[in-house]
Amino acid sequence: MALKHLISSFDLNRDEYISIFEYADKFSMVKSKLNYLQGKVISLAFFEPSTRTAQSFHTAGLKLGADVIGFTSEESTSIAKGENLADTIRMLNNYSDCIIMRHKYDGAALFASEISNVPIINAGDGKHEHPTQAIIDLYTVYKIFNEVDGITFGLLGDLKYARTVNSLLRALTRFRPKKVFLISPSQLKARREILDNLNYPVIETENPYDVIQEIDVLYVTRIQKERFVDEVEYEKVKESYIVDMKLVNMMKKDSIILHPLPRVNEIDRRVDKTPHAKYFFQASLAVPVRMALLYKFLYGG
Ligand code: CP
């Protein structure tokens, strides 16, 4: 049965996550263009900038035989002339079979799903969620460790504004992580409404050195400059943590470092050459994961 919308990581159950992983495995092995989505049109409605999400969804759609339309900034749409979001979504319903949407406001994807007759896939809404990134994150862990259960995670950096963190924490409720360390300065702690709905052990700390030797997956996030309402507050925390060789040398031998990207300066470039650095591998999995998602939404696998 085809899925309806994907707004939050809570919208998928464990079996659906595993099924997406399995389809991603299959699509990874196919080098030629497929025709499952021939005749379908996918809209990329990106009201906020993106490199990875927009381009990998575009590639995924093309590889499945779909046609892809869309825009990558609000300024290039009639919203710049005063049209509202609801009418914009109604128009995209006329042209396409699925809308991949990124927006600066929390709740924009949910709002769109209440209007849309075609599936809405949330490609990031403000500081709320980015569920397809969380699927890529967990698929990377699944590929490297062969499981998600029993893994100790450490989420480091901007846990208040990073939507990828919210989606990852929520997606992990569908698995059984051993524990999750939340490592952030006090100003950037994970929000209470996110923490209140988790079902596994969570430990908050400000010092990565206290916990680094326990962590299997260190998930680093950028300080989300664009979400701060006060530049002074951003300046105070912008270099809170830099993952450098000193920290990396304390990690467990088989532990890995993930990052949803884009990176600014929170991971020292020298770390890229270590076997722990898996963030570029993680980014490379975006196409098969998003092929799996589009297949499930539009073909019904
Ligand atoms: N990870 C991620 O969402 O990257 P983009 O902002 O480039 O899409």
Tab-separated table of C-alpha atoms and ligand atoms in Angstrom, residues 49-54 102 130 133 260-262, ligand 1:
chain	number	residue	atom	x	y	z
A	49	PRO	CA	18.305	26.454	0.100
A	50	SER	CA	19.505	22.869	-0.329
A	51	THR	CA	22.284	20.997	-2.073
A	52	ARG	CA	21.927	17.382	-0.972
A	53	THR	CA	18.201	16.969	-0.392
A	54	ALA	CA	17.035	18.697	-3.574
A	102	ARG	CA	11.349	22.388	2.242
A	130	HIS	CA	13.786	16.469	8.398
A	133	GLN	CA	17.585	12.746	6.505
A	260	PRO	CA	23.962	15.448	7.910
A	261	LEU	CA	26.024	18.193	6.190
A	262	PRO	CA	26.568	20.958	5.272
B	1	CP	N1	21.438	17.368	4.841
B	1	CP	C1	20.787	18.335	4.168
B	1	CP	O1	19.575	18.547	4.355
B	1	CP	O2	21.535	19.044	3.284
B	1	CP	P1	20.986	20.176	2.321
B	1	CP	O3	20.566	21.335	3.193
B	1	CP	O4	22.118	20.518	1.404
B	1	CP	O5	19.786	19.622	1.593
